[in-house]
Amino acid sequence: NKKLTNADMWKIWEQQRGGGGFVFRSSYMVYGNENDNTSHDETDDDDNYFVDVACSSFHTAAITKNKKLLTGGWNGHLQLGVDSTAVTDDHCCNLSVVTGLQKEKVNSVACGAYHTICATSHGRVYSWGDGNNGQLGYSSLYVEDDDPFNRKGGPRRSSKFLDQNKKKFCNAAPTLIPDLFQSQSVAAGFESSYVVTKDGSVLSFGSNEYGQLGIGKSDEMKIFSPTPVKLYQPVSSIAAGDHHVLFLSPDGSVRACGLSSFGRLGFASKT
């Protein structure tokens, strides 16, 4: 069997219109060969054995058994967080290790439309990618403008999107979100982010255009710092759509907020 090159795998992605040119089978990653029936010893290479995955329309993230984080797909808003040398013309077919997390072990990862967020075993939260609407949990003022890794030009961004993104804040480096040190898991909507803490409380930030942050009435459509969600009991897990979110509690009850059209919140809507 011939090992496919990056170019071959990108052609597969184009033909399938998604997926990034790689195949997940069980918890093991098989690169570019759907007909490979070779058995793999999952203990042989813990960096190729995956325990959790996440994806958006344009990029994919996977956590290895060793708690390393890998990303792949389209990098037009710097949402991959990988070394720029691994990216060609804004896409990365093979999964690559996210740089900048040092020795952090990642427990949870979520992909927004154009950003990525993860929680580590120490309870810290990192985010990167497009932060124009606050979905990174910090503003451009929090990141040094003269840092070469955060500059807008270079091979990480195609000429098609360069001009329109000059006005936006996109951070290529995984950056620690301030004041989040007891985090358990993360979730992400289109331009919003959610963090579940170890005591079951939830914080949210990003776009609040449809009330999807769950912070109550607010005149602010963009929230740039973690803000407590108004819940009356602990939360065990979260599922986020583009513009709405569901909160599951240990007792089995579910609460929802955000855009209610088409019945997506689980109850009748007048809109």
PDB file of C-alpha atoms in Angstrom:
ATOM      1  CA  ASN A   1       0.000   0.000   0.000  1.00  0.00           C
ATOM      2  CA  LYS A   2       1.300   3.430  -0.942  1.00  0.00           C
ATOM      3  CA  LYS A   3       1.538   6.012   1.816  1.00  0.00           C
ATOM      4  CA  LEU A   4      -0.363   9.082   0.701  1.00  0.00           C
ATOM      5  CA  THR A   5       1.355  12.435   0.568  1.00  0.00           C
ATOM      6  CA  ASN A   6      -0.107  15.656   1.948  1.00  0.00           C
ATOM      7  CA  ALA A   7      -1.166  16.614  -1.583  1.00  0.00           C
ATOM      8  CA  ASP A   8      -2.951  13.274  -2.024  1.00  0.00           C
ATOM      9  CA  MET A   9      -4.725  13.673   1.284  1.00  0.00           C
ATOM     10  CA  TRP A  10      -5.814  17.210   0.459  1.00  0.00           C
ATOM     11  CA  LYS A  11      -7.375  15.903  -2.756  1.00  0.00           C
ATOM     12  CA  ILE A  12      -9.320  13.389  -0.670  1.00  0.00           C
ATOM     13  CA  TRP A  13     -10.514  16.252   1.538  1.00  0.00           C
ATOM     14  CA  GLU A  14     -11.682  18.223  -1.491  1.00  0.00           C
ATOM     15  CA  GLN A  15     -13.493  15.217  -2.927  1.00  0.00           C
ATOM     16  CA  GLN A  16     -15.266  14.517   0.340  1.00  0.00           C
ATOM     17  CA  ARG A  17     -15.742  18.260   1.056  1.00  0.00           C
ATOM     18  CA  GLY A  18     -14.501  17.965   4.601  1.00  0.00           C
ATOM     19  CA  GLY A  19     -12.710  15.737   7.056  1.00  0.00           C
ATOM     20  CA  GLY A  20      -9.152  16.921   6.404  1.00  0.00           C
ATOM     21  CA  GLY A  21      -8.035  13.720   4.668  1.00  0.00           C
ATOM     22  CA  PHE A  22      -7.620  11.488   7.693  1.00  0.00           C
ATOM     23  CA  VAL A  23      -9.619   8.559   9.049  1.00  0.00           C
ATOM     24  CA  PHE A  24     -10.499   7.725  12.663  1.00  0.00           C
ATOM     25  CA  ARG A  25     -10.936   4.008  13.360  1.00  0.00           C
ATOM     26  CA  SER A  26     -11.868   3.132  16.962  1.00  0.00           C
ATOM     27  CA  SER A  27      -9.459   5.243  19.012  1.00  0.00           C
ATOM     28  CA  TYR A  28      -6.540   4.823  16.653  1.00  0.00           C
ATOM     29  CA  MET A  29      -5.501   7.202  13.890  1.00  0.00           C
ATOM     30  CA  VAL A  30      -4.962   5.697  10.460  1.00  0.00           C
ATOM     31  CA  TYR A  31      -3.492   8.153   7.975  1.00  0.00           C
ATOM     32  CA  GLY A  32      -5.047   8.313   4.520  1.00  0.00           C
ATOM     33  CA  ASN A  33      -5.709   4.622   3.861  1.00  0.00           C
ATOM     34  CA  GLU A  34      -9.256   3.440   4.493  1.00  0.00           C
ATOM     35  CA  ASN A  35      -8.404  -0.079   3.237  1.00  0.00           C
ATOM     36  CA  ASP A  36      -5.669  -0.705   5.773  1.00  0.00           C
ATOM     37  CA  ASN A  37      -6.846  -3.585   7.963  1.00  0.00           C
ATOM     38  CA  THR A  38      -3.548  -3.928   9.803  1.00  0.00           C
ATOM     39  CA  SER A  39      -4.085  -4.438  13.507  1.00  0.00           C
ATOM     40  CA  HIS A  40      -2.381  -1.940  15.794  1.00  0.00           C
ATOM     41  CA  ASP A  41      -1.269  -2.436  19.356  1.00  0.00           C
ATOM     42  CA  GLU A  42      -2.768   0.595  21.074  1.00  0.00           C
ATOM     43  CA  THR A  43       0.010   0.599  23.662  1.00  0.00           C
ATOM     44  CA  ASP A  44       2.781   0.801  21.066  1.00  0.00           C
ATOM     45  CA  ASP A  45       2.391   4.495  20.331  1.00  0.00           C
ATOM     46  CA  ASP A  46       0.322   6.545  22.755  1.00  0.00           C
ATOM     47  CA  ASP A  47       0.753   9.607  20.552  1.00  0.00           C
ATOM     48  CA  ASN A  48      -1.333   7.850  17.866  1.00  0.00           C
ATOM     49  CA  TYR A  49      -3.981   6.592  20.293  1.00  0.00           C
ATOM     50  CA  PHE A  50      -6.760   9.112  20.801  1.00  0.00           C
ATOM     51  CA  VAL A  51      -9.074   9.512  23.774  1.00  0.00           C
ATOM     52  CA  ASP A  52     -11.144  12.554  22.741  1.00  0.00           C
ATOM     53  CA  VAL A  53     -11.905  14.529  19.590  1.00  0.00           C
ATOM     54  CA  ALA A  54     -13.663  17.733  18.566  1.00  0.00           C
ATOM     55  CA  CYS A  55     -14.371  19.493  15.288  1.00  0.00           C
ATOM     56  CA  SER A  56     -15.944  22.482  13.607  1.00  0.00           C
ATOM     57  CA  SER A  57     -16.833  23.004   9.963  1.00  0.00           C
ATOM     58  CA  PHE A  58     -13.212  23.707   9.041  1.00  0.00           C
ATOM     59  CA  HIS A  59     -10.861  22.202  11.624  1.00  0.00           C
ATOM     60  CA  THR A  60     -10.365  19.148  13.833  1.00  0.00           C
ATOM     61  CA  ALA A  61      -8.773  18.585  17.251  1.00  0.00           C
ATOM     62  CA  ALA A  62      -7.746  15.353  18.963  1.00  0.00           C
ATOM     63  CA  ILE A  63      -6.322  14.521  22.395  1.00  0.00           C
ATOM     64  CA  THR A  64      -3.845  11.639  22.551  1.00  0.00           C
ATOM     65  CA  LYS A  65      -3.540   9.058  25.307  1.00  0.00           C
ATOM     66  CA  ASN A  66      -0.489  11.010  26.448  1.00  0.00           C
ATOM     67  CA  LYS A  67      -2.724  14.092  26.761  1.00  0.00           C
ATOM     68  CA  LYS A  68      -1.084  15.913  23.866  1.00  0.00           C
ATOM     69  CA  LEU A  69      -3.312  18.073  21.672  1.00  0.00           C
ATOM     70  CA  LEU A  70      -3.233  17.846  17.872  1.00  0.00           C
ATOM     71  CA  THR A  71      -5.148  19.902  15.332  1.00  0.00           C
ATOM     72  CA  GLY A  72      -5.652  19.813  11.574  1.00  0.00           C
ATOM     73  CA  GLY A  73      -7.784  21.356   8.847  1.00  0.00           C
ATOM     74  CA  TRP A  74      -8.132  24.957   7.689  1.00  0.00           C
ATOM     75  CA  ASN A  75      -6.068  27.615   9.477  1.00  0.00           C
ATOM     76  CA  GLY A  76      -7.484  30.805   7.993  1.00  0.00           C
ATOM     77  CA  HIS A  77      -8.040  32.404  11.406  1.00  0.00           C
ATOM     78  CA  LEU A  78      -4.986  30.791  13.083  1.00  0.00           C
ATOM     79  CA  GLN A  79      -7.276  28.365  14.927  1.00  0.00           C
ATOM     80  CA  LEU A  80      -4.888  25.407  14.631  1.00  0.00           C
ATOM     81  CA  GLY A  81      -2.247  26.790  16.989  1.00  0.00           C
ATOM     82  CA  VAL A  82       0.502  24.862  15.191  1.00  0.00           C
ATOM     83  CA  ASP A  83       3.904  25.972  13.997  1.00  0.00           C
ATOM     84  CA  SER A  84       3.480  28.086  10.869  1.00  0.00           C
ATOM     85  CA  THR A  85       5.942  25.886   8.994  1.00  0.00           C
ATOM     86  CA  ALA A  86       3.403  23.040   9.193  1.00  0.00           C
ATOM     87  CA  VAL A  87       0.774  25.072   7.345  1.00  0.00           C
ATOM     88  CA  THR A  88       0.687  25.591   3.594  1.00  0.00           C
ATOM     89  CA  ASP A  89      -1.790  27.985   2.005  1.00  0.00           C
ATOM     90  CA  ASP A  90      -3.944  28.011   5.162  1.00  0.00           C
ATOM     91  CA  HIS A  91      -4.564  24.281   5.416  1.00  0.00           C
ATOM     92  CA  CYS A  92      -2.920  21.423   7.253  1.00  0.00           C
ATOM     93  CA  CYS A  93      -3.975  17.931   6.147  1.00  0.00           C
ATOM     94  CA  ASN A  94      -2.070  15.954   8.749  1.00  0.00           C
ATOM     95  CA  LEU A  95      -2.786  16.441  12.419  1.00  0.00           C
ATOM     96  CA  SER A  96       0.057  18.400  14.026  1.00  0.00           C
ATOM     97  CA  VAL A  97       0.947  18.942  17.678  1.00  0.00           C
ATOM     98  CA  VAL A  98      -0.284  22.267  19.025  1.00  0.00           C
ATOM     99  CA  THR A  99       2.686  24.399  20.012  1.00  0.00           C
ATOM    100  CA  GLY A 100       2.892  26.662  23.040  1.00  0.00           C
ATOM    101  CA  LEU A 101       1.199  24.399  25.585  1.00  0.00           C
ATOM    102  CA  GLN A 102       4.600  23.490  27.055  1.00  0.00           C
ATOM    103  CA  LYS A 103       4.217  20.406  29.278  1.00  0.00           C
ATOM    104  CA  GLU A 104       0.502  20.894  29.898  1.00  0.00           C
ATOM    105  CA  LYS A 105      -1.646  17.754  29.671  1.00  0.00           C
ATOM    106  CA  VAL A 106      -4.944  18.444  27.902  1.00  0.00           C
ATOM    107  CA  ASN A 107      -8.152  16.936  29.296  1.00  0.00           C
ATOM    108  CA  SER A 108     -10.799  18.645  27.175  1.00  0.00           C
ATOM    109  CA  VAL A 109     -10.930  20.482  23.840  1.00  0.00           C
ATOM    110  CA  ALA A 110     -13.619  22.279  21.837  1.00  0.00           C
ATOM    111  CA  CYS A 111     -13.671  23.869  18.387  1.00  0.00           C
ATOM    112  CA  GLY A 112     -15.649  26.979  17.596  1.00  0.00           C
ATOM    113  CA  ALA A 113     -16.149  28.161  14.047  1.00  0.00           C
ATOM    114  CA  TYR A 114     -12.725  29.803  13.919  1.00  0.00           C
ATOM    115  CA  HIS A 115     -11.239  29.315  17.400  1.00  0.00           C
ATOM    116  CA  THR A 116     -10.061  26.518  19.676  1.00  0.00           C
ATOM    117  CA  ILE A 117     -10.199  26.223  23.450  1.00  0.00           C
ATOM    118  CA  CYS A 118      -8.844  23.557  25.787  1.00  0.00           C
ATOM    119  CA  ALA A 119      -8.682  22.706  29.490  1.00  0.00           C
ATOM    120  CA  THR A 120      -5.640  21.067  31.084  1.00  0.00           C
ATOM    121  CA  SER A 121      -5.152  18.628  33.938  1.00  0.00           C
ATOM    122  CA  HIS A 122      -4.110  21.538  36.161  1.00  0.00           C
ATOM    123  CA  GLY A 123      -7.441  23.270  35.608  1.00  0.00           C
ATOM    124  CA  ARG A 124      -6.054  25.934  33.302  1.00  0.00           C
ATOM    125  CA  VAL A 125      -7.741  27.036  30.070  1.00  0.00           C
ATOM    126  CA  TYR A 126      -6.000  28.089  26.853  1.00  0.00           C
ATOM    127  CA  SER A 127      -7.537  29.543  23.703  1.00  0.00           C
ATOM    128  CA  TRP A 128      -6.407  30.724  20.263  1.00  0.00           C
ATOM    129  CA  GLY A 129      -7.715  31.640  16.829  1.00  0.00           C
ATOM    130  CA  ASP A 130     -10.283  34.337  16.054  1.00  0.00           C
ATOM    131  CA  GLY A 131     -11.108  36.462  19.096  1.00  0.00           C
ATOM    132  CA  ASN A 132     -12.957  39.312  17.450  1.00  0.00           C
ATOM    133  CA  ASN A 133     -16.146  38.697  19.435  1.00  0.00           C
ATOM    134  CA  GLY A 134     -14.534  37.820  22.757  1.00  0.00           C
ATOM    135  CA  GLN A 135     -14.605  34.037  22.260  1.00  0.00           C
ATOM    136  CA  LEU A 136     -10.962  33.706  23.380  1.00  0.00           C
ATOM    137  CA  GLY A 137     -11.677  35.132  26.830  1.00  0.00           C
ATOM    138  CA  TYR A 138      -9.326  38.067  26.337  1.00  0.00           C
ATOM    139  CA  SER A 139      -8.918  40.992  23.954  1.00  0.00           C
ATOM    140  CA  SER A 140      -6.110  42.042  21.631  1.00  0.00           C
ATOM    141  CA  LEU A 141      -4.820  44.307  24.427  1.00  0.00           C
ATOM    142  CA  TYR A 142      -3.934  41.169  26.425  1.00  0.00           C
ATOM    143  CA  VAL A 143      -1.526  39.949  23.735  1.00  0.00           C
ATOM    144  CA  GLU A 144       1.616  41.837  22.774  1.00  0.00           C
ATOM    145  CA  ASP A 145       1.137  43.333  19.335  1.00  0.00           C
ATOM    146  CA  ASP A 146       4.841  43.115  18.516  1.00  0.00           C
ATOM    147  CA  ASP A 147       4.986  39.353  19.076  1.00  0.00           C
ATOM    148  CA  PRO A 148       5.972  37.878  15.682  1.00  0.00           C
ATOM    149  CA  PHE A 149       3.811  34.807  16.335  1.00  0.00           C
ATOM    150  CA  ASN A 150       0.688  36.981  16.406  1.00  0.00           C
ATOM    151  CA  ARG A 151       1.311  39.051  13.278  1.00  0.00           C
ATOM    152  CA  LYS A 152      -1.323  38.920  10.594  1.00  0.00           C
ATOM    153  CA  GLY A 153       0.852  38.258   7.557  1.00  0.00           C
ATOM    154  CA  GLY A 154       2.792  35.212   6.422  1.00  0.00           C
ATOM    155  CA  PRO A 155       1.847  31.769   5.124  1.00  0.00           C
ATOM    156  CA  ARG A 156      -0.737  31.217   7.864  1.00  0.00           C
ATOM    157  CA  ARG A 157      -3.179  33.468   6.018  1.00  0.00           C
ATOM    158  CA  SER A 158      -4.165  33.386   2.339  1.00  0.00           C
ATOM    159  CA  SER A 159      -4.366  36.572   0.272  1.00  0.00           C
ATOM    160  CA  LYS A 160      -8.106  35.977  -0.165  1.00  0.00           C
ATOM    161  CA  PHE A 161      -8.731  36.624   3.534  1.00  0.00           C
ATOM    162  CA  LEU A 162      -5.795  38.895   4.355  1.00  0.00           C
ATOM    163  CA  ASP A 163      -7.476  42.246   3.779  1.00  0.00           C
ATOM    164  CA  GLN A 164     -10.687  41.475   5.651  1.00  0.00           C
ATOM    165  CA  ASN A 165      -8.837  39.932   8.586  1.00  0.00           C
ATOM    166  CA  LYS A 166      -6.477  42.850   9.097  1.00  0.00           C
ATOM    167  CA  LYS A 167      -9.209  44.470  11.159  1.00  0.00           C
ATOM    168  CA  LYS A 168      -9.785  41.370  13.228  1.00  0.00           C
ATOM    169  CA  PHE A 169      -7.967  39.984  16.252  1.00  0.00           C
ATOM    170  CA  CYS A 170      -6.569  36.517  15.532  1.00  0.00           C
ATOM    171  CA  ASN A 171      -4.113  34.947  17.957  1.00  0.00           C
ATOM    172  CA  ALA A 172      -1.966  32.052  16.696  1.00  0.00           C
ATOM    173  CA  ALA A 173      -0.469  31.166  20.078  1.00  0.00           C
ATOM    174  CA  PRO A 174      -2.356  29.160  22.720  1.00  0.00           C
ATOM    175  CA  THR A 175      -2.786  31.753  25.456  1.00  0.00           C
ATOM    176  CA  LEU A 176      -3.723  31.226  29.094  1.00  0.00           C
ATOM    177  CA  ILE A 177      -7.077  32.783  29.968  1.00  0.00           C
ATOM    178  CA  PRO A 178      -6.698  34.818  33.170  1.00  0.00           C
ATOM    179  CA  ASP A 179      -8.380  33.704  36.411  1.00  0.00           C
ATOM    180  CA  LEU A 180      -9.441  30.234  35.247  1.00  0.00           C
ATOM    181  CA  PHE A 181      -7.616  27.690  37.412  1.00  0.00           C
ATOM    182  CA  GLN A 182     -10.281  25.147  38.486  1.00  0.00           C
ATOM    183  CA  SER A 183     -11.595  24.151  35.067  1.00  0.00           C
ATOM    184  CA  GLN A 184     -12.913  20.694  34.252  1.00  0.00           C
ATOM    185  CA  SER A 185     -14.079  20.849  30.626  1.00  0.00           C
ATOM    186  CA  VAL A 186     -14.815  23.254  27.785  1.00  0.00           C
ATOM    187  CA  ALA A 187     -17.365  23.731  25.001  1.00  0.00           C
ATOM    188  CA  ALA A 188     -17.602  26.130  22.070  1.00  0.00           C
ATOM    189  CA  GLY A 189     -20.318  27.584  19.875  1.00  0.00           C
ATOM    190  CA  PHE A 190     -19.866  29.509  16.637  1.00  0.00           C
ATOM    191  CA  GLU A 191     -18.305  32.537  18.351  1.00  0.00           C
ATOM    192  CA  SER A 192     -18.766  31.666  22.021  1.00  0.00           C
ATOM    193  CA  SER A 193     -16.954  29.609  24.659  1.00  0.00           C
ATOM    194  CA  TYR A 194     -17.967  27.822  27.856  1.00  0.00           C
ATOM    195  CA  VAL A 195     -15.956  26.481  30.786  1.00  0.00           C
ATOM    196  CA  VAL A 196     -17.241  23.995  33.370  1.00  0.00           C
ATOM    197  CA  THR A 197     -15.363  24.220  36.654  1.00  0.00           C
ATOM    198  CA  LYS A 198     -14.627  21.374  39.047  1.00  0.00           C
ATOM    199  CA  ASP A 199     -17.499  22.443  41.332  1.00  0.00           C
ATOM    200  CA  GLY A 200     -19.991  22.352  38.447  1.00  0.00           C
ATOM    201  CA  SER A 201     -20.344  26.076  37.867  1.00  0.00           C
ATOM    202  CA  VAL A 202     -20.080  27.505  34.344  1.00  0.00           C
ATOM    203  CA  LEU A 203     -18.438  30.584  32.873  1.00  0.00           C
ATOM    204  CA  SER A 204     -19.011  31.874  29.350  1.00  0.00           C
ATOM    205  CA  PHE A 205     -17.640  34.522  26.999  1.00  0.00           C
ATOM    206  CA  GLY A 206     -17.833  35.567  23.370  1.00  0.00           C
ATOM    207  CA  SER A 207     -20.797  36.554  21.245  1.00  0.00           C
ATOM    208  CA  ASN A 208     -24.027  37.076  23.172  1.00  0.00           C
ATOM    209  CA  GLU A 209     -26.106  38.222  20.219  1.00  0.00           C
ATOM    210  CA  TYR A 210     -28.845  35.664  20.921  1.00  0.00           C
ATOM    211  CA  GLY A 211     -28.394  35.362  24.683  1.00  0.00           C
ATOM    212  CA  GLN A 212     -26.415  32.147  24.210  1.00  0.00           C
ATOM    213  CA  LEU A 213     -23.970  32.961  27.008  1.00  0.00           C
ATOM    214  CA  GLY A 214     -26.647  32.503  29.660  1.00  0.00           C
ATOM    215  CA  ILE A 215     -25.544  35.539  31.657  1.00  0.00           C
ATOM    216  CA  GLY A 216     -28.951  37.179  31.782  1.00  0.00           C
ATOM    217  CA  LYS A 217     -29.963  40.470  30.233  1.00  0.00           C
ATOM    218  CA  SER A 218     -27.020  42.422  28.908  1.00  0.00           C
ATOM    219  CA  ASP A 219     -26.544  45.294  26.516  1.00  0.00           C
ATOM    220  CA  GLU A 220     -23.145  43.901  25.621  1.00  0.00           C
ATOM    221  CA  MET A 221     -23.147  41.733  22.495  1.00  0.00           C
ATOM    222  CA  LYS A 222     -19.477  40.785  22.961  1.00  0.00           C
ATOM    223  CA  ILE A 223     -18.134  39.546  26.307  1.00  0.00           C
ATOM    224  CA  PHE A 224     -14.322  39.430  26.454  1.00  0.00           C
ATOM    225  CA  SER A 225     -13.810  37.911  29.907  1.00  0.00           C
ATOM    226  CA  PRO A 226     -15.194  34.791  31.633  1.00  0.00           C
ATOM    227  CA  THR A 227     -18.590  35.612  33.144  1.00  0.00           C
ATOM    228  CA  PRO A 228     -20.662  33.357  35.454  1.00  0.00           C
ATOM    229  CA  VAL A 229     -23.674  31.693  33.827  1.00  0.00           C
ATOM    230  CA  LYS A 230     -26.863  32.103  35.835  1.00  0.00           C
ATOM    231  CA  LEU A 231     -27.631  28.531  36.847  1.00  0.00           C
ATOM    232  CA  TYR A 232     -29.270  27.243  40.005  1.00  0.00           C
ATOM    233  CA  GLN A 233     -27.514  23.895  40.271  1.00  0.00           C
ATOM    234  CA  PRO A 234     -24.210  22.310  39.207  1.00  0.00           C
ATOM    235  CA  VAL A 235     -23.581  21.271  35.609  1.00  0.00           C
ATOM    236  CA  SER A 236     -21.942  18.033  34.537  1.00  0.00           C
ATOM    237  CA  SER A 237     -21.632  18.667  30.787  1.00  0.00           C
ATOM    238  CA  ILE A 238     -22.417  21.175  28.046  1.00  0.00           C
ATOM    239  CA  ALA A 239     -23.324  20.918  24.373  1.00  0.00           C
ATOM    240  CA  ALA A 240     -23.070  24.074  22.280  1.00  0.00           C
ATOM    241  CA  GLY A 241     -24.635  24.752  18.901  1.00  0.00           C
ATOM    242  CA  ASP A 242     -23.773  27.722  16.727  1.00  0.00           C
ATOM    243  CA  HIS A 243     -26.062  30.104  18.618  1.00  0.00           C
ATOM    244  CA  HIS A 244     -27.529  28.103  21.518  1.00  0.00           C
ATOM    245  CA  VAL A 245     -26.312  25.919  24.356  1.00  0.00           C
ATOM    246  CA  LEU A 246     -27.601  23.068  26.559  1.00  0.00           C
ATOM    247  CA  PHE A 247     -26.553  22.512  30.189  1.00  0.00           C
ATOM    248  CA  LEU A 248     -26.910  19.011  31.654  1.00  0.00           C
ATOM    249  CA  SER A 249     -27.067  18.663  35.443  1.00  0.00           C
ATOM    250  CA  PRO A 250     -26.231  15.549  37.503  1.00  0.00           C
ATOM    251  CA  ASP A 251     -29.924  15.013  38.300  1.00  0.00           C
ATOM    252  CA  GLY A 252     -30.682  14.596  34.582  1.00  0.00           C
ATOM    253  CA  SER A 253     -32.334  17.971  34.070  1.00  0.00           C
ATOM    254  CA  VAL A 254     -31.374  20.148  31.096  1.00  0.00           C
ATOM    255  CA  ARG A 255     -31.429  23.917  30.740  1.00  0.00           C
ATOM    256  CA  ALA A 256     -31.084  25.806  27.478  1.00  0.00           C
ATOM    257  CA  CYS A 257     -30.507  29.330  26.260  1.00  0.00           C
ATOM    258  CA  GLY A 258     -29.796  31.165  23.022  1.00  0.00           C
ATOM    259  CA  LEU A 259     -31.511  31.314  19.655  1.00  0.00           C
ATOM    260  CA  SER A 260     -34.867  29.546  20.040  1.00  0.00           C
ATOM    261  CA  SER A 261     -36.124  29.317  16.453  1.00  0.00           C
ATOM    262  CA  PHE A 262     -36.996  25.877  15.028  1.00  0.00           C
ATOM    263  CA  GLY A 263     -37.528  24.530  18.546  1.00  0.00           C
ATOM    264  CA  ARG A 264     -33.803  24.011  19.147  1.00  0.00           C
ATOM    265  CA  LEU A 265     -34.142  24.911  22.840  1.00  0.00           C
ATOM    266  CA  GLY A 266     -36.612  22.096  23.399  1.00  0.00           C
ATOM    267  CA  PHE A 267     -39.719  24.213  23.816  1.00  0.00           C
ATOM    268  CA  ALA A 268     -42.079  26.101  21.537  1.00  0.00           C
ATOM    269  CA  SER A 269     -40.881  29.394  20.086  1.00  0.00           C
ATOM    270  CA  LYS A 270     -42.915  32.336  18.825  1.00  0.00           C
ATOM    271  CA  THR A 271     -40.132  33.358  16.432  1.00  0.00           C
TER     272      THR A 271
END
